[in-house]
XYZ file of C-alpha atoms in Angstrom:
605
model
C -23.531 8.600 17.922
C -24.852 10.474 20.957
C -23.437 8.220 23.046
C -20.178 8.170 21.659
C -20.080 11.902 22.326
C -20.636 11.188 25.604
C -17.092 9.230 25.773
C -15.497 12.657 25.273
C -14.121 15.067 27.899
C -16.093 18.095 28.964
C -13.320 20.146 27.038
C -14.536 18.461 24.027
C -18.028 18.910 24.444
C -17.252 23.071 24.455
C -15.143 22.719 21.971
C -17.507 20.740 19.743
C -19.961 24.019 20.833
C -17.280 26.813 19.579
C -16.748 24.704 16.530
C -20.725 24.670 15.713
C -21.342 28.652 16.191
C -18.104 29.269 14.026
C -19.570 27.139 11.279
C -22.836 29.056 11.444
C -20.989 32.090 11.323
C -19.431 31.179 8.354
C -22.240 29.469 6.161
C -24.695 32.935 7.437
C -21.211 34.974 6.202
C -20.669 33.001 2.715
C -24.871 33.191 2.173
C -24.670 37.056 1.730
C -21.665 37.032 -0.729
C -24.531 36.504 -3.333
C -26.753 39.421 -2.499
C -23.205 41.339 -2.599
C -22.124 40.339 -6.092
C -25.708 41.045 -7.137
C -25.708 44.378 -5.727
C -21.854 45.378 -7.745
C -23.677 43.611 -10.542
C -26.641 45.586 -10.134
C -24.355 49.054 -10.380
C -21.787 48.124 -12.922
C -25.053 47.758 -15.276
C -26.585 51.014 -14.451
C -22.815 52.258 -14.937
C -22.841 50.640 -17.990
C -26.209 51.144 -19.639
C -25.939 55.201 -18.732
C -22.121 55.492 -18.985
C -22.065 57.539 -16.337
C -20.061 56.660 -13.659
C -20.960 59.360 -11.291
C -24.907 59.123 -11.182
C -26.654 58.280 -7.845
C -27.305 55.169 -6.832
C -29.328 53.159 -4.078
C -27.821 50.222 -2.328
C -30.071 48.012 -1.099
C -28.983 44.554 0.377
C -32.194 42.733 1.839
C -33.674 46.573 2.810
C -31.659 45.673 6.107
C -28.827 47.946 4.725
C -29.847 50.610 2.678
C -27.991 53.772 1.393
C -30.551 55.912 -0.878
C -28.666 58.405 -3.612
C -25.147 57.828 -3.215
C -22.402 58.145 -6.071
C -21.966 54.815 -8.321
C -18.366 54.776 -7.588
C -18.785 55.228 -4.339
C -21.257 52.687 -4.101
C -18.982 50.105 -5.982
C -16.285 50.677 -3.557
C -18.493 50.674 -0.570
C -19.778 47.083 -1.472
C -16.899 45.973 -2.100
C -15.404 47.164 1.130
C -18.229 44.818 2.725
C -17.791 41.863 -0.115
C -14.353 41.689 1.439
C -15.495 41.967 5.438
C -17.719 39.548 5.114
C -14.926 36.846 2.585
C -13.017 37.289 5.600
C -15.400 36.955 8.588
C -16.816 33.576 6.749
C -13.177 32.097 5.684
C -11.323 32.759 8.667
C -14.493 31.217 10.784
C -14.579 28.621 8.257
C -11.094 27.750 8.648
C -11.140 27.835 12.578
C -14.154 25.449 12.677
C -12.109 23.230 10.064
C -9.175 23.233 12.278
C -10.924 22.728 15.338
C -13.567 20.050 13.589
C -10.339 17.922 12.584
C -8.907 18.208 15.990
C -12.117 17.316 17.802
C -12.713 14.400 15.624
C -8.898 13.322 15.586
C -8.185 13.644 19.227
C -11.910 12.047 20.078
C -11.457 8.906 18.064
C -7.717 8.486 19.950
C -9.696 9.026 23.274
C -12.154 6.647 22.209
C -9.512 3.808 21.056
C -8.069 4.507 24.312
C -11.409 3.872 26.529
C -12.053 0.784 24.281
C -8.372 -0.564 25.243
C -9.199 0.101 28.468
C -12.202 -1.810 28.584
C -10.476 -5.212 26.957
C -7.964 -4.907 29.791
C -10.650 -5.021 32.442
C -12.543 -8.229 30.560
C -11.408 -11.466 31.357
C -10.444 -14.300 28.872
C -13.903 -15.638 28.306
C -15.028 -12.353 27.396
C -12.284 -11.700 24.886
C -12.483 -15.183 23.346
C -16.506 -14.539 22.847
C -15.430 -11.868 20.399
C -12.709 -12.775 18.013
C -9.349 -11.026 17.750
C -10.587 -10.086 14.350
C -13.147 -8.480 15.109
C -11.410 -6.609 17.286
C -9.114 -5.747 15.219
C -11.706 -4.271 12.945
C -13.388 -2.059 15.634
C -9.932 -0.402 16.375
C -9.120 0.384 12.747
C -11.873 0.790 10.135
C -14.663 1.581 12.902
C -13.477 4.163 14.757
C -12.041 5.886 11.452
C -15.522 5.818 10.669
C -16.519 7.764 13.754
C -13.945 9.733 13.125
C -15.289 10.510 9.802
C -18.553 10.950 11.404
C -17.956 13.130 14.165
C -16.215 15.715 11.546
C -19.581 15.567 9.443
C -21.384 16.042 12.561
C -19.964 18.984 13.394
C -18.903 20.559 10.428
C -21.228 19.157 7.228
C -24.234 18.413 9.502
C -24.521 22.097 10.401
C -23.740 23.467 6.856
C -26.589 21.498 4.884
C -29.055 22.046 6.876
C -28.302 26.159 7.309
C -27.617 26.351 3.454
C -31.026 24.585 2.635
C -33.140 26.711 5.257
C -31.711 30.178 5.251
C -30.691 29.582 1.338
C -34.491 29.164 0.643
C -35.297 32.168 2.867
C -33.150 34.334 1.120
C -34.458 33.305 -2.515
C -38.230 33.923 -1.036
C -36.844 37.101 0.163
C -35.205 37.831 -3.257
C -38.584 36.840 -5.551
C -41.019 35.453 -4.504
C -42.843 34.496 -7.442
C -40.044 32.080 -8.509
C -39.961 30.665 -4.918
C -42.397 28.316 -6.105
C -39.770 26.349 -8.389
C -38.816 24.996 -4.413
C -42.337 23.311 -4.645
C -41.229 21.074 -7.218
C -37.238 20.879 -6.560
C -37.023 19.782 -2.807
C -39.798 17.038 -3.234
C -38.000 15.735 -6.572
C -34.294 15.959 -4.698
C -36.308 13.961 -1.506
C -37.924 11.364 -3.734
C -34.529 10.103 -5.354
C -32.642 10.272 -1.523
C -35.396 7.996 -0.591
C -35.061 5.914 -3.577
C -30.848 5.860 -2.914
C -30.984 5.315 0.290
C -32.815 1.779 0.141
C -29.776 0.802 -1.653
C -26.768 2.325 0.330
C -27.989 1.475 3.781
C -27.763 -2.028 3.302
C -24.891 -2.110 1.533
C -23.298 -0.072 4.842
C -24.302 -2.694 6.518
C -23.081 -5.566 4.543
C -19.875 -4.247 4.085
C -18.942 -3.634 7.948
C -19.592 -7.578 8.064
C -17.694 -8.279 4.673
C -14.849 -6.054 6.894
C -14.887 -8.649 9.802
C -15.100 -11.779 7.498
C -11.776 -10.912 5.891
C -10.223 -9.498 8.586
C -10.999 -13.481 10.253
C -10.112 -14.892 6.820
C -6.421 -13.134 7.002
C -5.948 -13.853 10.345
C -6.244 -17.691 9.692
C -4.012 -17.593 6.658
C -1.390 -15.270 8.592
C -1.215 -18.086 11.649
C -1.969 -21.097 9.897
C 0.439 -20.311 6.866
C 2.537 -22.842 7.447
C -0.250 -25.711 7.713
C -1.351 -24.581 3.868
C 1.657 -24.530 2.587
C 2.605 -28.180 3.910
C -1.289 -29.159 2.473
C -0.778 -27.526 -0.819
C -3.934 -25.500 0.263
C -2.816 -21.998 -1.281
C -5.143 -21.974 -4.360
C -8.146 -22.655 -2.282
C -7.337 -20.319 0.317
C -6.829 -17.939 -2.596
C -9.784 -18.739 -3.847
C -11.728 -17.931 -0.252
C -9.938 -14.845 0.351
C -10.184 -14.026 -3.616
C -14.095 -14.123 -3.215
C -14.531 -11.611 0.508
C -12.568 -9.167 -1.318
C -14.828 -9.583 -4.115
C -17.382 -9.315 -2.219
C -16.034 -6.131 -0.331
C -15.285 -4.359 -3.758
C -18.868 -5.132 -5.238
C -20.306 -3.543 -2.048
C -18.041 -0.364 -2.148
C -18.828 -0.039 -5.952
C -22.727 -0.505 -5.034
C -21.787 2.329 -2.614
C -19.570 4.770 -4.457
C -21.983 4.085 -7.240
C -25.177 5.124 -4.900
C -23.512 8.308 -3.824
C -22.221 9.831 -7.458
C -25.731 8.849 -8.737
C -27.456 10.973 -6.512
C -25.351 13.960 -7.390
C -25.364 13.800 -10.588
C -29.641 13.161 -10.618
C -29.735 16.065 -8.058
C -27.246 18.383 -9.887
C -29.214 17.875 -13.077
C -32.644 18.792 -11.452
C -30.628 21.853 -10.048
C -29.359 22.688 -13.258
C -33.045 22.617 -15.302
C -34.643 23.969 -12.120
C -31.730 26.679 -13.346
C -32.833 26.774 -16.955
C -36.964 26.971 -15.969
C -35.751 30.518 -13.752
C -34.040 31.916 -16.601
C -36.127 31.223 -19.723
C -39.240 32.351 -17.542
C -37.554 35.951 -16.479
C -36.558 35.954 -20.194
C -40.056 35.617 -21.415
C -41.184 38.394 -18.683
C -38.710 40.735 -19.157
C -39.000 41.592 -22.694
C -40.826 44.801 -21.776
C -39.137 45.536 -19.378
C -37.749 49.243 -20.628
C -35.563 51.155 -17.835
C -31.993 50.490 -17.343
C -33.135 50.609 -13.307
C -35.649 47.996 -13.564
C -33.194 45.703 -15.911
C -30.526 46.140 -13.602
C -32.701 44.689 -11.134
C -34.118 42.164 -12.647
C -30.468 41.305 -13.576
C -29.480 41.529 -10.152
C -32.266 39.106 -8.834
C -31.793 36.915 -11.277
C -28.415 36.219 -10.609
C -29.027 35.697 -6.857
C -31.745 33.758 -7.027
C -30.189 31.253 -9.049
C -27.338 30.901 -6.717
C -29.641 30.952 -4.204
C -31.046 27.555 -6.472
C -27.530 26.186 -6.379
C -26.946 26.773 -2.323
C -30.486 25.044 -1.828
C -29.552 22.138 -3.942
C -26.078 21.643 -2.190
C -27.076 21.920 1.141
C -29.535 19.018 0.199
C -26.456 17.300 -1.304
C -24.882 17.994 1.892
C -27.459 16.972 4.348
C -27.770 13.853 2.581
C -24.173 12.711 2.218
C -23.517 13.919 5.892
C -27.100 11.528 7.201
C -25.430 8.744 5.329
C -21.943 9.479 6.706
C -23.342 9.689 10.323
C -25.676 6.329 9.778
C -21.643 4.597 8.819
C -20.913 6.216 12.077
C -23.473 4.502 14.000
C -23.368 1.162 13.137
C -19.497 1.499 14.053
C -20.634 3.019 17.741
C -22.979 0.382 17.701
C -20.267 -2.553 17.277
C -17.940 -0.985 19.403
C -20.471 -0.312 22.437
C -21.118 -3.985 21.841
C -17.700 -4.647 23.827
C -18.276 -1.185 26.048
C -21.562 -2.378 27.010
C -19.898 -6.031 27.729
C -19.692 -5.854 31.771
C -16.233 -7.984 33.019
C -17.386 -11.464 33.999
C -14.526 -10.966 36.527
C -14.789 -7.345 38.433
C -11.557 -5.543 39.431
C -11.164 -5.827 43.599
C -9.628 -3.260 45.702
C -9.953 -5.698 48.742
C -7.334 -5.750 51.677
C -6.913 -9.716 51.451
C -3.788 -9.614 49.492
C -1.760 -12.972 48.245
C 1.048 -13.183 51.378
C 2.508 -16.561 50.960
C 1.461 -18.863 47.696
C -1.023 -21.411 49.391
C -2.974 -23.207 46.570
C -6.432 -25.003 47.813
C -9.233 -26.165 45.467
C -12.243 -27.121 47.030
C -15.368 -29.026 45.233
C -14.205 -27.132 41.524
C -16.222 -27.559 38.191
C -15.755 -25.575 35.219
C -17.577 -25.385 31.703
C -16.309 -22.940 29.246
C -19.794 -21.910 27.905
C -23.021 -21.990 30.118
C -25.355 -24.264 27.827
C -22.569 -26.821 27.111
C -23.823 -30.194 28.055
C -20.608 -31.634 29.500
C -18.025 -30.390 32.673
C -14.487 -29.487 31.521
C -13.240 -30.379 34.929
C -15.795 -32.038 38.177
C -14.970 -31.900 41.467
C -11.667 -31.221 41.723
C -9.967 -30.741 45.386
C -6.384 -30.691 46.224
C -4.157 -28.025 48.186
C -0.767 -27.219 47.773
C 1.552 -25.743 50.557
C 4.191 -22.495 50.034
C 7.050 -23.587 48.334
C 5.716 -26.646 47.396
C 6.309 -28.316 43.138
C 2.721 -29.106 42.403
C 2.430 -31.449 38.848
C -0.759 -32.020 36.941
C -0.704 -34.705 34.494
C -2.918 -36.736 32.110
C -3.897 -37.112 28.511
C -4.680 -34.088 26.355
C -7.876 -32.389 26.708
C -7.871 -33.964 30.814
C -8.388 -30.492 31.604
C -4.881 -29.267 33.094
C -4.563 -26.068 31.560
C -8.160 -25.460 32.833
C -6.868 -25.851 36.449
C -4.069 -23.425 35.312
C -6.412 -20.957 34.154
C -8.528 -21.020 36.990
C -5.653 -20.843 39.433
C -4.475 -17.402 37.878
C -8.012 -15.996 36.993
C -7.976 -15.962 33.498
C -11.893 -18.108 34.052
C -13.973 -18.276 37.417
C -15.520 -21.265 39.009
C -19.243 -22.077 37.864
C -18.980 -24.389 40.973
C -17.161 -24.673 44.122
C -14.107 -22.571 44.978
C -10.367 -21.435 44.613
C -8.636 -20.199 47.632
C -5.445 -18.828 47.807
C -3.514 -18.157 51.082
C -7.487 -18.958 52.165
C -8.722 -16.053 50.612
C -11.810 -16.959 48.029
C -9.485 -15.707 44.707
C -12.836 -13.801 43.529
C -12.305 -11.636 46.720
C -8.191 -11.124 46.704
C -7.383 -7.342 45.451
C -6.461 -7.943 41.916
C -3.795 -6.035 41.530
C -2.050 -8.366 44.083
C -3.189 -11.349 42.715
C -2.126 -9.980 39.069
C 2.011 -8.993 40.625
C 2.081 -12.376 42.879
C 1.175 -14.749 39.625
C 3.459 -15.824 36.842
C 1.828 -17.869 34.812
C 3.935 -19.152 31.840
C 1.947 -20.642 29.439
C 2.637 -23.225 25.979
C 2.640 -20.915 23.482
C 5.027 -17.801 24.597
C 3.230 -14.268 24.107
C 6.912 -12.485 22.743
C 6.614 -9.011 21.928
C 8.420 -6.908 19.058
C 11.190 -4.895 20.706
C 14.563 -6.450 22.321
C 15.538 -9.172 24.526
C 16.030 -7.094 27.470
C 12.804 -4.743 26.438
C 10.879 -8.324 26.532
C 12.365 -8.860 30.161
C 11.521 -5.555 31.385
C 8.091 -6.034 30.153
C 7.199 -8.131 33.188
C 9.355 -6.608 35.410
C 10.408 -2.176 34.569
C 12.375 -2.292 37.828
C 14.332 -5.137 36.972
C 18.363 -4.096 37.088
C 21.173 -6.439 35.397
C 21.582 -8.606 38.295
C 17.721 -9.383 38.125
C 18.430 -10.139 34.460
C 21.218 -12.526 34.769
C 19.953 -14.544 37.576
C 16.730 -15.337 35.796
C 18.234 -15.747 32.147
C 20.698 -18.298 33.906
C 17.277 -20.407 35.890
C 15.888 -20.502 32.474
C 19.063 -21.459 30.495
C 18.620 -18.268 28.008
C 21.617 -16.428 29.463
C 23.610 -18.476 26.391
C 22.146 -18.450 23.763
C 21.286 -14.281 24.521
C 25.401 -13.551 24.894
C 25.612 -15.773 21.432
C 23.872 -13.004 19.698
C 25.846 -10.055 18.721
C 24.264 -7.393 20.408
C 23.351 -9.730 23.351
C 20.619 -7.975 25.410
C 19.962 -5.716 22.961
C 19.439 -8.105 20.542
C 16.182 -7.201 18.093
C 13.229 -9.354 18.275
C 10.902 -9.270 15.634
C 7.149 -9.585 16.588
C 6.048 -12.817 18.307
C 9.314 -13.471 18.343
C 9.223 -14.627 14.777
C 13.383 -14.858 14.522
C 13.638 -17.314 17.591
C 13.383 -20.494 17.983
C 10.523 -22.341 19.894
C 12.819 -23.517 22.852
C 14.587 -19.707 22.553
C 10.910 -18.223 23.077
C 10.043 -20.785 26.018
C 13.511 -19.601 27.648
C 13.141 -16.198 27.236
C 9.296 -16.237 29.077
C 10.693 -18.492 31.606
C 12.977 -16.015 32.718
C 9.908 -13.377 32.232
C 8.079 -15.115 34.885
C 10.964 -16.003 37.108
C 12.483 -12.383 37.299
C 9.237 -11.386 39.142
C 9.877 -13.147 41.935
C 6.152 -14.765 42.037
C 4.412 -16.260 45.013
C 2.946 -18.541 42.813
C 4.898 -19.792 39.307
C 2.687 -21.625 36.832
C 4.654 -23.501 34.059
C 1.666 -24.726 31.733
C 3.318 -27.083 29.365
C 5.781 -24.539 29.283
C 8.937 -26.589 28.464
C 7.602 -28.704 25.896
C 9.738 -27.092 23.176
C 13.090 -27.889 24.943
C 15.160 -31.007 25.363
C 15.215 -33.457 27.936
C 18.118 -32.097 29.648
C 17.101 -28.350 28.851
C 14.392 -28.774 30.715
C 15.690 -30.996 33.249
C 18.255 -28.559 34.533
C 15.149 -25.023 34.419
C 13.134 -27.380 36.568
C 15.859 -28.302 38.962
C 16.522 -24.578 39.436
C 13.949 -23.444 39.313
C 12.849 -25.742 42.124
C 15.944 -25.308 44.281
C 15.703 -21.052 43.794
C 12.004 -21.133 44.309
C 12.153 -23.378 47.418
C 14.510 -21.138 49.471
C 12.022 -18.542 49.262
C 9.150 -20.818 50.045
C 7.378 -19.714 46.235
C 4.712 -22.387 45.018
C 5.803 -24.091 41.462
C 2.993 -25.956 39.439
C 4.377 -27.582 36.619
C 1.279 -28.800 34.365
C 2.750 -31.490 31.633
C 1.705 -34.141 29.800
C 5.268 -35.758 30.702
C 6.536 -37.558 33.409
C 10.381 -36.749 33.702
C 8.828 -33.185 33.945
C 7.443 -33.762 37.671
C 9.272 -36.747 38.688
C 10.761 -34.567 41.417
C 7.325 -32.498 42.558
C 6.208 -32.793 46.049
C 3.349 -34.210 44.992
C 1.150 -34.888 41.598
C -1.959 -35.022 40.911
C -3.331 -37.476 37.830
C -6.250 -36.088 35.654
C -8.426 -38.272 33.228
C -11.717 -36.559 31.568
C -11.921 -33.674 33.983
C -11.166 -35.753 37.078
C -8.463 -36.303 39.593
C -7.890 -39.997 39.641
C -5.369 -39.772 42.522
C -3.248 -37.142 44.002
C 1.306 -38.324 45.318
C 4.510 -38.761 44.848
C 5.927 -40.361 41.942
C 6.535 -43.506 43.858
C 3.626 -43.391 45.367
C 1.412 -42.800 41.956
C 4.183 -45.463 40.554
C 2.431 -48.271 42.861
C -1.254 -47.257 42.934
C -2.243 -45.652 39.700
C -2.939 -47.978 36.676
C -2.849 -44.519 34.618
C 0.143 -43.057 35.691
C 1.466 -46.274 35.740
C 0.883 -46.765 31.709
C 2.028 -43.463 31.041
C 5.470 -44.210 33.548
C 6.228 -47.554 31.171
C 5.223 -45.711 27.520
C 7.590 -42.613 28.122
C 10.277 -44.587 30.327
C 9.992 -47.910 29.347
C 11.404 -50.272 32.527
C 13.272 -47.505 34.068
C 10.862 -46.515 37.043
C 9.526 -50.120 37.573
């Protein structure tokens, strides 16, 4: 938790100071209303035992205040002049460190989302994917609510348990000492059972922040892979799965909820006979007692001791709930720092070698998505491709093309060899260069929740009509957008849920062409549209993109996709069998060759 504070601004941190000394104020303040009401107490019996309401009187509130022979009324009024002072001081300092703890711990837990966002945008792919998206997911929502949670305890309940259990028991030795020594056998008792509790509900904590992630994984499967269960008639087992983590998560909050009203209800009834001992023993010591003074007193103590009992006993409560509150807290901070603490596997460069013209080289490249896997993803792969140039990759899935893609744009770096672009080793080009001189376009279309024009202005905020049309017509979306009744305005529901597959490719086609890329990576990224629809992108694409000399790989698994690139390279198990034309590949490549005659039968023989 310390180190969570630490996140926040130096604002907060004075804040979170102000906040603490206000809520000492105010538990100090509300601690004297007892030795107040005692005092009135005190006086209204001496009032009422000698019916005299204008005798003298001594106030005496902990012999720090004392006013010796003074009339009753007076007196009453006097105290109760100060019972109201004080009410005030400790509710309007109670208030104000309310106000500000809830600010603090509202406004830190946005600050901390924020720095957590942050981070993900600085980690590459591979760090991402080593977390999953529902765990993620989990450490924006239900763990920093949690530290949210925890930082109000912290500042508010931490301090008030604590100060009502120490000064609490100062001021009921002060009051008598004698039946002080009930404390010797309360606090112990009260400690015993939070020990005893606690070996339950600190498991369960932790159990149920992994319960939290195994649902959240087990809903993100059945939310993306709804379709596939429905056409498998899987929906009672999945049922069934997701039936049993929320089980699971219920038992564990019931174990929980169960821990926690336990231990009040065992500490509120030692409280309570602690209560009963303190009376029935100044009842069996009193009985000869004969002066209305020393009744009155006895009375008075009597009445503040035993809240005294009951402040003891609730800042216990207190402390306790708030230490198990703040340990919730930390195993949150502790998940989350496990992304903070994640350094980027690729660093952000400020670098003056900037991406000028779109030259693609790859020189002695091998790639393995995880470090102990036994076999390459892609070996030795070396090609180049000139500005302006239609670069195709092609070969059977899991050849390793989108690899090459990803490693072209930076998503992954190079265990071995390197990727230069416009000669510049990519690891050293600034990034946010590399980042605005990159489209690439990938498969499955990342459509956000907004409108079709929002979604274009997304990759480009600049972007004025013209910009609009030109790309919507090189992707072929600029008809089917003015079918829709509010054409560009049209609503888009997230991931693009009411368009069509080819409508989605279309519409991030044009995303990536309105930049106006150096480099424009299409990774499978027709495979939704028809043979002509995607004849007619690629053919504008490539006679746009060529007048301004910007590099087009088009990475497909077909060969009417590339039959016009400049040249195409032919991958098989992570290697590049052979690198030309189509004619070329057509007359020396027995594996382009068998894919040429199973997609186009005798046409290119």
């Amino acid at each position: 938790m310390i180190k969570i504070f630490k996140l926040l601004r130096p604002k907060f941190k004075w804040l979170s100071a102000l906040t603490c000394m206000l809520t000492v104020i105010s538990v100090i303040a509300f601690l004297t209303v007892p030795v107040l009401i005692g005092e009135i107490t005190k006086i209204a019996y001496q009032i009422s035992a000698t019916g005299n309401p204008s005798q003298l009187v001594d106030i005496n509130i902990f012999k720090i205040w004392t006013v010796k022979s003074i009339n009753a009324k007076t007196a009453i009024g006097i105290v109760s002049a100060a019972f109201v002072g004080v009410m005030f001081v400790a509710t309007s300092s109670s208030l104000s460190a309310s106000y500000l703890a809830n600010y603090l711990s509202a406004v830190g837990s946005r600050d901390i989302r924020l720095y957590l966002w942050r981070h993900l945008g600085a980690l590459s792919q591979k760090d991402i994917e080593d977390f999953s998206h529902a765990k993620i997911m989990t450490r924006f929502t239900i763990d920093i609510q949690r530290i949210q949670f925890a930082i109000m305890s912290f500042l508010r309940t931490m301090l008030i348990g604590p100060i009502n259990l120490v000064i609490g028991l100062v001021f009921a030795l002060i009051t008598d000492l004698h039946l002080s020594i009930i404390f010797a056998v309360l606090i112990p008792l009260i400690l015993i059972f939070m020990g005893i509790f606690s070996r339950i509900l600190i498991p369960a904590f932790i159990q149920e922040q992994k319960a939290q992630d195994d649902i959240n994984i087990q809903s993100q499967e059945n939310i993306l892979g709804a379709k596939v269960i429905k056409s498998y008639n899987l929906e009672k087992n999945q049922h069934a799965k997701f039936y049993k983590e929320s089980l699971n998560i219920a038992k564990l909050n019931q174990k929980e909820w169960f821990g926690f009203n336990g231990l009040f209800s065992i500490i509120m009834l030692i409280a309570n006979i602690a209560t009963l001992f303190v009376v029935a023993i100044v009842g069996a010591t009193s009985r000869n007692v004969g002066s209305a003074l020393l009744i009155s007193n006895k009375i008075k103590n009597v009445n503040i001791f035993v809240n005294y009992v009951m402040v003891v006993t609730h800042g216990m409560i207190m402390t306790a709930f708030v230490l198990f509150n703040i340990y919730r807290g930390r195993v949150s901070s502790k998940r989350i720092y496990e992304i903070l603490d994640r350094k980027p596997d690729i660093e952000f460069i400020s670098s003056d070698k900037k991406v000028t013209s779109g030259k693609i080289e790859f020189k002695n490249v091998t790639f393995k998505y995880f470090e102990h896997a036994e076999k390459n993803i892609i070996e030795n792969i070396n090609f180049s491709v000139n500005p302006g140039e239609v670069f195709g990759i092609i070969g059977p899935t899991g050849s390793g093309k989108s690899t090459i893609a990803k490693l072209m744009s930076l998503d992954f770096k190079t265990h071995d060899g390197q990727v230069l672009i416009d000669d510049h080793d990519i690891l050293q080009i600034d990034t946010t260069s590399l980042r605005s001189n990159i489209s690439h376009i990938y498969q499955k279309p990342v459509i956000l929740s907004g409108t079709v024009k929002s979604n274009l202005l997304f990759a480009k905020n600049d972007a004025n009509f013209d910009d609009i049309e030109k790309a919507c017509k090189i992707a072929c979306a600029w008809e089917y957008i003015n079918k829709f009744n509010d054409k560009f305005d049209h609503k888009i529901e997230p991931k693009g849920a009411n368009l069509s597959g080819g409508q989605k490719q279309r519409l991030s086609i044009a995303q990536g062409v309105i930049r106006r890329p150096k480099i424009l990576i299409l990774d499978d990224s027709t495979s939704a549209l028809d043979t002509k629809t995607e004849s007619q992108v690629l053919h504008q694409i490539k006679e746009e993109f060529s007048k301004q000399k910007i590099t087009t790989i088009i990475i497909t698994q077909k060969i009417s996709s590339i039959l016009n690139a400049d040249k195409i390279a032919v991958l098989h198990h992570g290697i590049i069998e052979d690198i030309g034309t189509h004619e070329e590949l057509m007359r020396k490549n027995k594996l382009y060759q068998e894919i040429a005659l199973t997609q186009l039968g005798g046409e290119n023989e």
